[in-house]
Coordinates of C-alpha atoms and ligand atoms in Angstrom, one line a residue:
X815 CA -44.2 21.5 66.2
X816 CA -42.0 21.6 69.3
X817 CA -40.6 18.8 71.4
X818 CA -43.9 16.5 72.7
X819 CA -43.6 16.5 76.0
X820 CA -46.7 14.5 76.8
X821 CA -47.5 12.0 75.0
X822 CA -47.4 7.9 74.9
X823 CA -43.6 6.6 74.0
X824 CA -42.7 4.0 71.7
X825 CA -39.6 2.5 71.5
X826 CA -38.8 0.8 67.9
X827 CA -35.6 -1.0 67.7
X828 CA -34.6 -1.5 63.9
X829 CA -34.5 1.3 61.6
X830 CA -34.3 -0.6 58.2
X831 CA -37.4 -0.4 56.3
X832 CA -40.3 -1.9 58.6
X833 CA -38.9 0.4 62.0
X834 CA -38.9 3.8 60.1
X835 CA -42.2 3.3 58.3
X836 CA -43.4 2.1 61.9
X837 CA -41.7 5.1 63.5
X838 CA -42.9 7.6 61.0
X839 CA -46.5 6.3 61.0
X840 CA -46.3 6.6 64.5
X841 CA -44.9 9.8 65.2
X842 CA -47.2 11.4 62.6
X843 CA -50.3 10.5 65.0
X844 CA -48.8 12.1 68.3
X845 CA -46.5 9.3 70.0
X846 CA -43.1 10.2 71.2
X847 CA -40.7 7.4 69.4
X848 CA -37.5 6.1 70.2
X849 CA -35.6 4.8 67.4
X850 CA -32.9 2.5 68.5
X851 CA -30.2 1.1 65.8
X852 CA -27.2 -0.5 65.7
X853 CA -26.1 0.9 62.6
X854 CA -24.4 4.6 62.6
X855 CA -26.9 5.4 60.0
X856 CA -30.6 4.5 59.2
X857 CA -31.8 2.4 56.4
X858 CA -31.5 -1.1 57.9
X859 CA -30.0 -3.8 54.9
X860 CA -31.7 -3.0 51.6
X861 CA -31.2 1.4 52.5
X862 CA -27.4 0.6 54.2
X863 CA -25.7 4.2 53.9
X864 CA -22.2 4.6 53.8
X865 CA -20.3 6.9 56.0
X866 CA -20.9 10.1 55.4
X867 CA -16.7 10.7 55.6
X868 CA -17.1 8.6 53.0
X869 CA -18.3 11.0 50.6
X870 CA -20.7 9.1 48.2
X871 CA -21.2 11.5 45.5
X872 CA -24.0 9.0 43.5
X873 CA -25.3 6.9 46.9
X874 CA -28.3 6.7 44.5
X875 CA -26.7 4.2 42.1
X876 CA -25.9 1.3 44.5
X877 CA -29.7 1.3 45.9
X878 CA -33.5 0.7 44.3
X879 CA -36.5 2.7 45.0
X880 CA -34.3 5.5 46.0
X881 CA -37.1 8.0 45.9
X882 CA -38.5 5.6 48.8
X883 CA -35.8 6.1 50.7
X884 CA -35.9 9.6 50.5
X885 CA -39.4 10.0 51.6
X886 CA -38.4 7.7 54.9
X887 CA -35.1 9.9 55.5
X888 CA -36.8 13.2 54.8
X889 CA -39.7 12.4 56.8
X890 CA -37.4 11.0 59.6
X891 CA -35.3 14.5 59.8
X892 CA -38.4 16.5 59.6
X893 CA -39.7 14.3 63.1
X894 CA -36.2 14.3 64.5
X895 CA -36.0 18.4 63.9
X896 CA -39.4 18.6 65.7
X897 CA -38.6 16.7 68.4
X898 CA -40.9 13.9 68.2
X899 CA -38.8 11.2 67.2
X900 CA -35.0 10.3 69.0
X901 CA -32.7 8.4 66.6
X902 CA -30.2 6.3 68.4
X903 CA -27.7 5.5 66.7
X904 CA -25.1 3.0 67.2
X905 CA -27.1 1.8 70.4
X906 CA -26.9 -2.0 70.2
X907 CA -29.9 -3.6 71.6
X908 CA -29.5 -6.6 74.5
X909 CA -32.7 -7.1 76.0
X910 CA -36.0 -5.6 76.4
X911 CA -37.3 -6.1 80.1
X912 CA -41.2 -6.0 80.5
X913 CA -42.4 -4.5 83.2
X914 CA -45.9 -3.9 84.8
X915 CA -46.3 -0.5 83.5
X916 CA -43.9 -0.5 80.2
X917 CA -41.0 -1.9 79.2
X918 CA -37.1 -1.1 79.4
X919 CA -34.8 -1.5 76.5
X920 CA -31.4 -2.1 77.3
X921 CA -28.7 -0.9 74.9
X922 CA -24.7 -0.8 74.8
X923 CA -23.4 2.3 73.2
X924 CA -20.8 2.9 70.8
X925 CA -18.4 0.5 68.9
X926 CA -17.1 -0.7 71.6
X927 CA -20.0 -2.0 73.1
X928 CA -19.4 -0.9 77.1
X929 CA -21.8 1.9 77.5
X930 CA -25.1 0.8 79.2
X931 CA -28.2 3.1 78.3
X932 CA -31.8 2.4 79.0
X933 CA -34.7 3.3 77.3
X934 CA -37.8 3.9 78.6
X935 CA -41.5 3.2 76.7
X936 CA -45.0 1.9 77.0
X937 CA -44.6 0.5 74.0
X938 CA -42.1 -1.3 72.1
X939 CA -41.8 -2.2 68.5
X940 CA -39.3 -5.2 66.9
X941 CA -38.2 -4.5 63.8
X942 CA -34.7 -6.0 64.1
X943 CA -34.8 -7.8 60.2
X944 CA -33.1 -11.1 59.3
X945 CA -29.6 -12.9 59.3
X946 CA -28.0 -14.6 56.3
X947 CA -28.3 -18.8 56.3
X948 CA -24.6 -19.9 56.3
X949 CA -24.0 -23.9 54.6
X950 CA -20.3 -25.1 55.0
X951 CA -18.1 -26.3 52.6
X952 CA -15.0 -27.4 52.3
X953 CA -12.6 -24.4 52.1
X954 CA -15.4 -22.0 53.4
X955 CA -13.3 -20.3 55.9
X956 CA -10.9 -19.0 53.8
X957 CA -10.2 -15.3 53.8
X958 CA -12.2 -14.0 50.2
X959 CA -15.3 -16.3 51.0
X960 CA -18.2 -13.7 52.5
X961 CA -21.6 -13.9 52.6
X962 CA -24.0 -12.4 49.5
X963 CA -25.3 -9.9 51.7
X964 CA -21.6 -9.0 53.3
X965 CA -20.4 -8.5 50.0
X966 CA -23.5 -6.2 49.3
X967 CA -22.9 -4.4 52.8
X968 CA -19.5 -4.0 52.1
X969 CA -20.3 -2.1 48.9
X970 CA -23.1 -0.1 49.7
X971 CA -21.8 0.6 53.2
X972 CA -18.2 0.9 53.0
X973 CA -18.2 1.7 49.1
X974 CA -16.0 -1.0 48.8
X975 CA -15.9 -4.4 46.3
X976 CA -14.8 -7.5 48.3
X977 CA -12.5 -8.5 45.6
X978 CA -11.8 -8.3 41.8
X979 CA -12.8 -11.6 40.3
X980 CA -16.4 -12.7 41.8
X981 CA -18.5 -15.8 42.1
X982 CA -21.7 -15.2 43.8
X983 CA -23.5 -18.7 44.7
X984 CA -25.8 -20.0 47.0
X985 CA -29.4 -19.7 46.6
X986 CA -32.4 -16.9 47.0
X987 CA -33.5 -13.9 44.9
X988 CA -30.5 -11.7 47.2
X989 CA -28.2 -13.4 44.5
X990 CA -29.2 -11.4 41.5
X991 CA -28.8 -8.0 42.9
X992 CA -25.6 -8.9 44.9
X993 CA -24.2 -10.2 41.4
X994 CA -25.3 -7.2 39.2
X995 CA -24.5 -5.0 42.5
X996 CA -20.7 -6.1 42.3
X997 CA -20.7 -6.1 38.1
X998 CA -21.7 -2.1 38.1
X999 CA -19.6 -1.3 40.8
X1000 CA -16.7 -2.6 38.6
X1001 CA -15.8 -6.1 39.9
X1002 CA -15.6 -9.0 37.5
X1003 CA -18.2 -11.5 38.2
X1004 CA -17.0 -15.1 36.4
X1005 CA -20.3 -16.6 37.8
X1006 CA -23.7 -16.5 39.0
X1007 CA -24.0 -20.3 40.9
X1008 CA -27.9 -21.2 41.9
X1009 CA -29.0 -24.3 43.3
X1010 CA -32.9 -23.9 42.1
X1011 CA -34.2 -23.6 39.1
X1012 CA -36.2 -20.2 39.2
X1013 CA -38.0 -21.8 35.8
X1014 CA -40.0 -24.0 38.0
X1015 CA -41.8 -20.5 39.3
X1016 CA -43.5 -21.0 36.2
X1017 CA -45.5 -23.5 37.7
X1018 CA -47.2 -20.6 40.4
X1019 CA -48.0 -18.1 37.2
X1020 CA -51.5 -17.0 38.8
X1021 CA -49.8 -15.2 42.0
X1022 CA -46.6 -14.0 40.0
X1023 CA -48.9 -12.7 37.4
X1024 CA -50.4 -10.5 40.3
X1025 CA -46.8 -8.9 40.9
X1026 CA -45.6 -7.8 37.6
X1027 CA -43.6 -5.0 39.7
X1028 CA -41.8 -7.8 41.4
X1029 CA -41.4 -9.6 38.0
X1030 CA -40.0 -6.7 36.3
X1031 CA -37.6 -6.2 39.6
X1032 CA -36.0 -9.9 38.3
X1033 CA -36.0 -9.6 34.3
X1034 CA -34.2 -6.2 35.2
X1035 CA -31.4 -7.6 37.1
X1036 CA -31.3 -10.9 34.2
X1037 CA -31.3 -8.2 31.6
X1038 CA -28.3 -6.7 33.8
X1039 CA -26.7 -9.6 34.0
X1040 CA -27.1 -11.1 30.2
X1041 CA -25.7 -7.4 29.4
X1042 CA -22.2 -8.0 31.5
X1043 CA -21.9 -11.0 30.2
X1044 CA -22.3 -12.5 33.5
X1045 CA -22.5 -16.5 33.1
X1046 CA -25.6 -18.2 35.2
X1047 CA -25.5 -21.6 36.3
X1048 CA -28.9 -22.5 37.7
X1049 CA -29.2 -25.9 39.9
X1050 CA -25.3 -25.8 40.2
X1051 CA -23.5 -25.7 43.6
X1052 CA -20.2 -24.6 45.1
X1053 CA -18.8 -27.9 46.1
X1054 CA -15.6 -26.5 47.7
X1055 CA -13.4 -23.1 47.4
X1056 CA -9.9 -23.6 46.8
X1057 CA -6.6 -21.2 48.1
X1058 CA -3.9 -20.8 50.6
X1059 CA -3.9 -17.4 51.6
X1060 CA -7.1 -16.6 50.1
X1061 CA -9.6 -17.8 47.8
X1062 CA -7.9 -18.6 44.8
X1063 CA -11.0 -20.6 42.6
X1064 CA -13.8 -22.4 43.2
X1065 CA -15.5 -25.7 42.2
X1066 CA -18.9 -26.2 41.2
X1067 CA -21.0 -28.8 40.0
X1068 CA -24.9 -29.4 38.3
X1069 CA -27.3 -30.9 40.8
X1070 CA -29.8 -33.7 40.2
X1071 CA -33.4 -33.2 40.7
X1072 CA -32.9 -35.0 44.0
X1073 CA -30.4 -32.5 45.1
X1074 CA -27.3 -34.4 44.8
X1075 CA -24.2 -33.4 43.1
X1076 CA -23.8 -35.1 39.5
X1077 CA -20.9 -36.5 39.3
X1078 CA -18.5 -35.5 36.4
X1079 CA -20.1 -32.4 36.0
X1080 CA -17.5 -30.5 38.5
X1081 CA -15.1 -27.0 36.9
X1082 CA -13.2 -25.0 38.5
X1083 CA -13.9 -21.4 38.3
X1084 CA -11.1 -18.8 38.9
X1085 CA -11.7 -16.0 41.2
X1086 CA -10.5 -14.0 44.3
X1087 CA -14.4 -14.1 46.2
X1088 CA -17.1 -15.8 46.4
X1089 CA -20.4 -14.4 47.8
X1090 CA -22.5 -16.8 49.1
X1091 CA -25.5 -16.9 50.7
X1092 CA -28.6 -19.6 51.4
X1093 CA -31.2 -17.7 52.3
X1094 CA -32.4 -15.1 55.5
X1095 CA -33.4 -16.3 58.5
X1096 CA -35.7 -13.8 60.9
X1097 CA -33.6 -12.2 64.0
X1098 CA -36.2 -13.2 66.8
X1099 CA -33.4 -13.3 70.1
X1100 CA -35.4 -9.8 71.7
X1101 CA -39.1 -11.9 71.0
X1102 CA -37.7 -14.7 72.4
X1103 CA -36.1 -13.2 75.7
X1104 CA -39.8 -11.4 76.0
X1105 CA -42.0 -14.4 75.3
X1106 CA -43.2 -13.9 72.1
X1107 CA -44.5 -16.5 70.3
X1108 CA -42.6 -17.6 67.1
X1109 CA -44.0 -19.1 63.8
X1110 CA -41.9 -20.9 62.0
X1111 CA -38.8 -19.4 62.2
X1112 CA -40.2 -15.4 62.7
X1113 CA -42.5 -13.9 65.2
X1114 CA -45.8 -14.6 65.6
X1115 CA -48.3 -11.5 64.3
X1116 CA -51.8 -10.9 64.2
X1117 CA -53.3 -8.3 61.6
X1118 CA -52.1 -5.2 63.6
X1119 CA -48.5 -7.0 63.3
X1120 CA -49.4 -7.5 67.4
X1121 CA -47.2 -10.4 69.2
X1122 CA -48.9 -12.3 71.9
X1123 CA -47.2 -10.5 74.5
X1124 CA -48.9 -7.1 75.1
X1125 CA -47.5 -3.6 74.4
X1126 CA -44.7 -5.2 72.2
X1127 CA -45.4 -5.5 67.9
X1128 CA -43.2 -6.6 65.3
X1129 CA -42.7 -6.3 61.6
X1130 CA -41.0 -6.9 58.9
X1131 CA -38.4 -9.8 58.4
X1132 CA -38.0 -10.2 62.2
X1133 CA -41.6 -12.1 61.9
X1134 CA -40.7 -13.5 58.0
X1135 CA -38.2 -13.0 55.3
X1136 CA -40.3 -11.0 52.2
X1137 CA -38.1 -8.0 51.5
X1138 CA -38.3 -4.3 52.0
X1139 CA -41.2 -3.6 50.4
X1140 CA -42.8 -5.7 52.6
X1141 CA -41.0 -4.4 55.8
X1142 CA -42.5 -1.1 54.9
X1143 CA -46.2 -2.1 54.7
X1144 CA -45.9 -4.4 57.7
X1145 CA -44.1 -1.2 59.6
X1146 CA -47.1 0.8 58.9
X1147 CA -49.7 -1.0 59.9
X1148 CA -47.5 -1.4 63.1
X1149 CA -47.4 2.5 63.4
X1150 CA -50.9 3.4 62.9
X1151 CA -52.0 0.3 65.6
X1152 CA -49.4 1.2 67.7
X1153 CA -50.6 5.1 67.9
X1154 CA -54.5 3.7 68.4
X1155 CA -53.3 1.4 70.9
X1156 CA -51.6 3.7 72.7
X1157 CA -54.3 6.0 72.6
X1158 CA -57.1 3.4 73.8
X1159 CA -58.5 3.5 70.1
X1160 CA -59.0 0.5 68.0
X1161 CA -57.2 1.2 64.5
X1162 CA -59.6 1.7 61.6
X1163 CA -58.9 -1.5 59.4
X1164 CA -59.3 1.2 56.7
X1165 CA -56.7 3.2 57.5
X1166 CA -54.1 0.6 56.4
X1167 CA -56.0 -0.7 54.2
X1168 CA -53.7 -0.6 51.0
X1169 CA -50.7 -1.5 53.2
X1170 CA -52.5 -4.8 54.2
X1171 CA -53.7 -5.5 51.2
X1172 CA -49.8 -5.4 49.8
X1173 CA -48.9 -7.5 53.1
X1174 CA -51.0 -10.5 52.0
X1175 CA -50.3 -10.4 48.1
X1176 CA -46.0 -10.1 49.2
X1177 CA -46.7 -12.9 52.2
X1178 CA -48.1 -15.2 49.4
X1179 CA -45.3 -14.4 46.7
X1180 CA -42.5 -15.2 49.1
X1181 CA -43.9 -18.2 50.5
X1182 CA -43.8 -19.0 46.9
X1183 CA -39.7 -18.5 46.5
X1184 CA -39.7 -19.7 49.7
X1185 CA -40.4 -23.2 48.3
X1186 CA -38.4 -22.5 44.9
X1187 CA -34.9 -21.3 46.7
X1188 CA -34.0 -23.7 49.0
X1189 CA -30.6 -25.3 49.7
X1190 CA -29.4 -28.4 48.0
X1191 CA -31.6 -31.1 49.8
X1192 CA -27.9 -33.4 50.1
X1193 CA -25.9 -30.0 50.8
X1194 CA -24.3 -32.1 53.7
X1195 CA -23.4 -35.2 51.5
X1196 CA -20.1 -32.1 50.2
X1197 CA -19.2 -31.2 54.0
X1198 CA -16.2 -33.5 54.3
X1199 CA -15.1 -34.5 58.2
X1200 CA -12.7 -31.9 58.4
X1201 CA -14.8 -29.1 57.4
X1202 CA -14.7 -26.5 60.4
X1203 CA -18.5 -26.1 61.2
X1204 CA -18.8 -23.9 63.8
X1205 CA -15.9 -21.3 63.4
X1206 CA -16.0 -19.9 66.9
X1207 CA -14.8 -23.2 68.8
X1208 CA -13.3 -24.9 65.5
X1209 CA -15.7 -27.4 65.6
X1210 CA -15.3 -30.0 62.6
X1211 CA -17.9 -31.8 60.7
X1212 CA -16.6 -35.0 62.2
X1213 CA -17.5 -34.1 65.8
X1214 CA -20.4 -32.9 65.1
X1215 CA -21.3 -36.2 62.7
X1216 CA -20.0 -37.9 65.8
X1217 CA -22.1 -36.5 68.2
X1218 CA -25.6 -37.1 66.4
X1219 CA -24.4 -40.8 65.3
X1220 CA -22.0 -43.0 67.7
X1221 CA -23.3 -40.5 70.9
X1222 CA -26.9 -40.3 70.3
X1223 CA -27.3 -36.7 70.5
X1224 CA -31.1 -36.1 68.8
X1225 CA -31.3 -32.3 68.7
X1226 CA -29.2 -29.1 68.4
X1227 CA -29.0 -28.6 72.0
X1228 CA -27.6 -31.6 72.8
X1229 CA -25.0 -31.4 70.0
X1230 CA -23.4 -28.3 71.3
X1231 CA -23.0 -29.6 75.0
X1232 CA -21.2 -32.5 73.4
X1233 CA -19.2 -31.0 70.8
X1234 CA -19.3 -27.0 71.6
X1235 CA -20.4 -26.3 68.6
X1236 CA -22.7 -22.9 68.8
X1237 CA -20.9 -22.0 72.3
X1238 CA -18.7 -19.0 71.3
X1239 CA -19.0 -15.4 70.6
X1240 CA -21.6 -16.0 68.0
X1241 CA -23.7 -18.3 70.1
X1242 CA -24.7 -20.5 67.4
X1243 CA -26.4 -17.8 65.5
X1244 CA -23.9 -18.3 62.4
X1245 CA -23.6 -22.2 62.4
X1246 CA -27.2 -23.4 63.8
X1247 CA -28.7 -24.2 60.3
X1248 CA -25.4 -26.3 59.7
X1249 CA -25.2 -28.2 62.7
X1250 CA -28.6 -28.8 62.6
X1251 CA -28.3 -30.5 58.9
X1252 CA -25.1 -32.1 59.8
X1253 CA -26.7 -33.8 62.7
X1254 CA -30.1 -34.4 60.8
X1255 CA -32.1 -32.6 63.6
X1256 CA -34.9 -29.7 63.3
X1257 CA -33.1 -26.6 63.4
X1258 CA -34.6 -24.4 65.8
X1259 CA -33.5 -20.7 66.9
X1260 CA -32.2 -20.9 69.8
X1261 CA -33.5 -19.3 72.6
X1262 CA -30.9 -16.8 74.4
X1263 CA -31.5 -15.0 77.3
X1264 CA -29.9 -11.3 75.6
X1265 CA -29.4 -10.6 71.9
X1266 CA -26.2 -9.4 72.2
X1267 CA -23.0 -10.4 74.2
X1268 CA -22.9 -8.3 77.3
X1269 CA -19.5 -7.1 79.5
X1270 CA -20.2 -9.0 82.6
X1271 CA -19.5 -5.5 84.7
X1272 CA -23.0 -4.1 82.4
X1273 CA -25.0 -7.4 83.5
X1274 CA -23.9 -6.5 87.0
X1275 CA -24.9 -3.1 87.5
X1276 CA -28.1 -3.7 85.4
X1277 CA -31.0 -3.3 88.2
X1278 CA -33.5 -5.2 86.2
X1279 CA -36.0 -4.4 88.9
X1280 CA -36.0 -1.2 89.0
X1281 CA -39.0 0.9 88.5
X1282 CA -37.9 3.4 85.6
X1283 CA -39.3 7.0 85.8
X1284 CA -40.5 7.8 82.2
X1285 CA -38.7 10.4 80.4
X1286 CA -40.8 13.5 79.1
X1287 CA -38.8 14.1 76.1
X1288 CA -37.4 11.1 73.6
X1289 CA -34.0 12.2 73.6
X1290 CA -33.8 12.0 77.3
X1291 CA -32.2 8.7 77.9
X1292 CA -29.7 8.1 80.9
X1293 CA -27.3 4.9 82.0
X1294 CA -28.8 2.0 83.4
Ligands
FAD589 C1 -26.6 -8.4 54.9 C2 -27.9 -8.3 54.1 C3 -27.9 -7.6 52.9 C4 -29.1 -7.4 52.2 N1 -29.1 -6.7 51.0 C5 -30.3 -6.6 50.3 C6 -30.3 -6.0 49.0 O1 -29.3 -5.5 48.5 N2 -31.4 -6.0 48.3 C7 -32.6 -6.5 48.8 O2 -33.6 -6.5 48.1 N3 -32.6 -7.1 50.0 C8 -31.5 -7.1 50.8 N4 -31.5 -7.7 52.0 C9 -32.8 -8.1 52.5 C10 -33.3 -7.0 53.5 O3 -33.0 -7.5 54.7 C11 -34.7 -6.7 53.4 O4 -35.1 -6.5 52.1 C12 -35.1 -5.4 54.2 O5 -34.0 -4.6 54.5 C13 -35.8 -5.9 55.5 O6 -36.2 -4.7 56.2 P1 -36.4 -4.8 57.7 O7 -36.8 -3.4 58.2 O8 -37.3 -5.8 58.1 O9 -35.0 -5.1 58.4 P2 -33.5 -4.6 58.1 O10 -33.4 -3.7 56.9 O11 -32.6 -5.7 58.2 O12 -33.3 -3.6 59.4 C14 -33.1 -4.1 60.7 C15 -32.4 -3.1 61.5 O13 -32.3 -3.5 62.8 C16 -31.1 -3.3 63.4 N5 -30.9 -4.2 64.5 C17 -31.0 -5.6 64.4 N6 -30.8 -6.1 65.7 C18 -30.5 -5.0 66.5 C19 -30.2 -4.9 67.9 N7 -30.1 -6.0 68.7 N8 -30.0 -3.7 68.4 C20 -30.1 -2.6 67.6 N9 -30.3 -2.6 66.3 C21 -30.6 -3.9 65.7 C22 -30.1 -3.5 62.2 O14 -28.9 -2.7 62.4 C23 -30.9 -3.0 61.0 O15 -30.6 -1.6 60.8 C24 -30.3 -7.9 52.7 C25 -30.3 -8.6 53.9 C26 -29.1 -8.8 54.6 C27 -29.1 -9.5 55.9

């Protein structure tokens, strides 16, 4: 088939595993689709490709379900080669503007980030994944301390291991494959540090009975684990990491059923990184800025992965963390709506049938580890004063400690104008779940007007109001 010149046009933004099954599903039933990604290559987190100048001769070994992946980047190819689909690459989104007849999605180009571009659909689908959860400690800034999924990004993206000697802590089922991720790719890992204890899983048998792929997924990695010698400490914590350049060790200590540290129980651990990570969080800045309803923490769906705001969808961990394989049934069901939608048809429940039926059976199994892999409940009782909170403004624990107690400050918001804490480049997005613990308030995302910072010259010459002529062919994107 030739380029689609006519057609309804979808814009997707994400092309981990939710936006390509969405994009694929989509294209496959006649819509024209934009995909839109940050990243130079698709795959999102769990498929992350390194460069090609990299060279990867294996890429295989550093990923699961590769044959998966093929299917999405064959299938992807085949609708980019027939001009139905327009992979944009390193576009990085910054707002999607909703207009009476369609929508706009605003993008920066390139690794510098100055290029506007605007894209142009009736339709636009969310697919922009999660964030890791970042907990201070003392010594957390220290070069060598990364986050379980940057250490896992680094590797699969950059074919690179973060250091040689290797304690990955936190909490969350991302820990396993990080550690036996690192172990194969050569790196010593002294320790495996989890604050739950993934025994009391035991207790929901009936729905982890009903996932024995899932099950086998975890007794694979312990199995890979218990064959590198690899030592697990389950409800243990990294109390503080210790250096002067760098990382040079780390403490860690048991944990008592309340959650607090026990004391005497503290060793120090040698190593030159530590990977951790406390769980995802949904990225839900473009739902916000559009007026999307959240739940919980991720965006509000109905059955057709539908937000509340009309012509705009979302899927996978943007509306809830569950993993890839839940990204792709959740980006399916997005696609095929998406294309009846578009086409004033009401999907046939049964054609996503066995994608919906996966959706609710993966929705219940990680609301179960959602309750099972959660954070010390006294994480904050370790953050001494002079821990640096938020790194952006070097804002210490005592400030912010300061700020909820002696000043009155009663919620995140309020914290910030008093302390700058979640005012810099990162705006909050790295030390929200901190400051909210520190200053014993309800951690809520906060709502920011773009997703991304933006040159102030870009905001200026963006003509939000101006009526966008759509394009007749998906690759045919101009400057805003
Ligand atoms: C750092 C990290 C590492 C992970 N590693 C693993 C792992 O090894 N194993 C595992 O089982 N799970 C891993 N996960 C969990 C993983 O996120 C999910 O299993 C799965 O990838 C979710 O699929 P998704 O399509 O919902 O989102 P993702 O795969 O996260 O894809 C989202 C895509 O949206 C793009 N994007 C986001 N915001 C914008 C924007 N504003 N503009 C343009 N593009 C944007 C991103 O570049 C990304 O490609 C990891 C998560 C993270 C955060």
């Amino acid at each position: 088939m030739g380029t689609m010149a006519e057609g309804p046009h979808l814009a997707v933004v994400g092309a981990g595993p939710a936006g390509l099954a969405a994009a694929l599903a989509a294209a496959a039933r006649g819509v024209r689709v934009s995909l839109i990604d940050s990243a130079a290559e698709a795959g999102g987190q769990f498929y992350r490709q390194s460069a090609a100048a990299l060279g990867a001769r294996r890429p295989q070994v550093l990923h699961h379900q590769w044959r998966t992946w093929e299917r999405l980047r064959d299938g992807l190819a085949a609708h980019v080669a027939g001009g139905r689909v327009a992979h944009l690459t390193d576009h990085h989104v910054w707002f999607v503007e909703g207009q009476s007849d369609g929508f706009t999605v605003h993008a920066l180009l390139g690794p510098e980030q100055e290029q506007p571009v605007a894209v142009r659909a009736d339709a636009v689908l969310l697919a922009t994944g999660g964030y890791e959860k970042v907990l201070p400690f003392p010594g957390w800034t220290l070069p060598g301390v990364v986050t379980a999924g940057g250490a896992q990004a680094m590797l699969k993206g950059g074919l690179v291991l973060p250091g040689r000697v290797a304690v990955v802590a936190g909490t969350g089922p991302l820990l396993m494959p990080v550690a036996a991720g690192l172990a194969a790719a050569g790196a010593e890992v002294a320790a495996l540090v989890e604050a739950a204890d993934p025994k009391v899983l035991v207790r929901h048998a009936r729905v982890l009975a009903a996932h024995p792929a899932k099950l086998a997924e975890g007794a694979r990695y312990a199995a890979e684990l218990a064959r590198r010698r690899v030592k697990v400490h389950v409800r243990h914590t990294v109390v503080a990491a210790h250096g002067s350049e760098r990382v040079e060790a780390v403490t860690v200590a048991a944990l008592d059923g309340d959650g607090r540290v026990l004391p005497g129980t503290e060793r120090r651990i040698a190593c030159d990184t530590l990977a951790v990570g406390h769980g995802m969080l949904p990225h839900t800045d473009l739902a916000e800025a559009l007026g999307c309803r959240l739940d919980g923490t991720g965006v509000a769906v109905d059955d057709e992965q539908r937000t509340d705001v009309p012509g705009v969808w979302a899927a996978g961990e943007t509306t809830g963390i569950g993993g890839a394989v839940l990204s792709l049934a959740e980006g399916r069901i997005a696609g095929l709506s998406i294309a009846a939608r578009l086409n004033s048809r009401t999907p046939d429940p049964r054609s996503y049938e066995t994608a919906a039926k996966a959706r609710s059976g993966l929705r219940e199994f990680f609301a179960i580890l959602d309750t099972v892999y959660a954070p010390p409940a006294h994480w904050t009782e370790q953050v001494t004063d002079d821990t640096v909170v938020c790194r952006c403004e070097e804002v210490p624990a005592s400030a912010i400690r300061e700020a909820a107690g002696e000043l009155g400050a009663g919620d995140v918001g309020t914290v910030k104008l008093l302390t700058r804490a979640g005012m810099g480049w990162c705006q909050g997005r790295m030390c929200g779940p901190a400051v909210a613990g520190l200053a014993r308030c309800e951690f809520q995302p906060s709502r920011r007007p773009f997703a991304r910072p933006v040159p102030l010259g870009v905001l200026a010459g963006t003509d939000f109001d101006r009526h966008h002529t759509d394009s007749t062919d998906p690759t045919e994107i101009g400057p805003s």
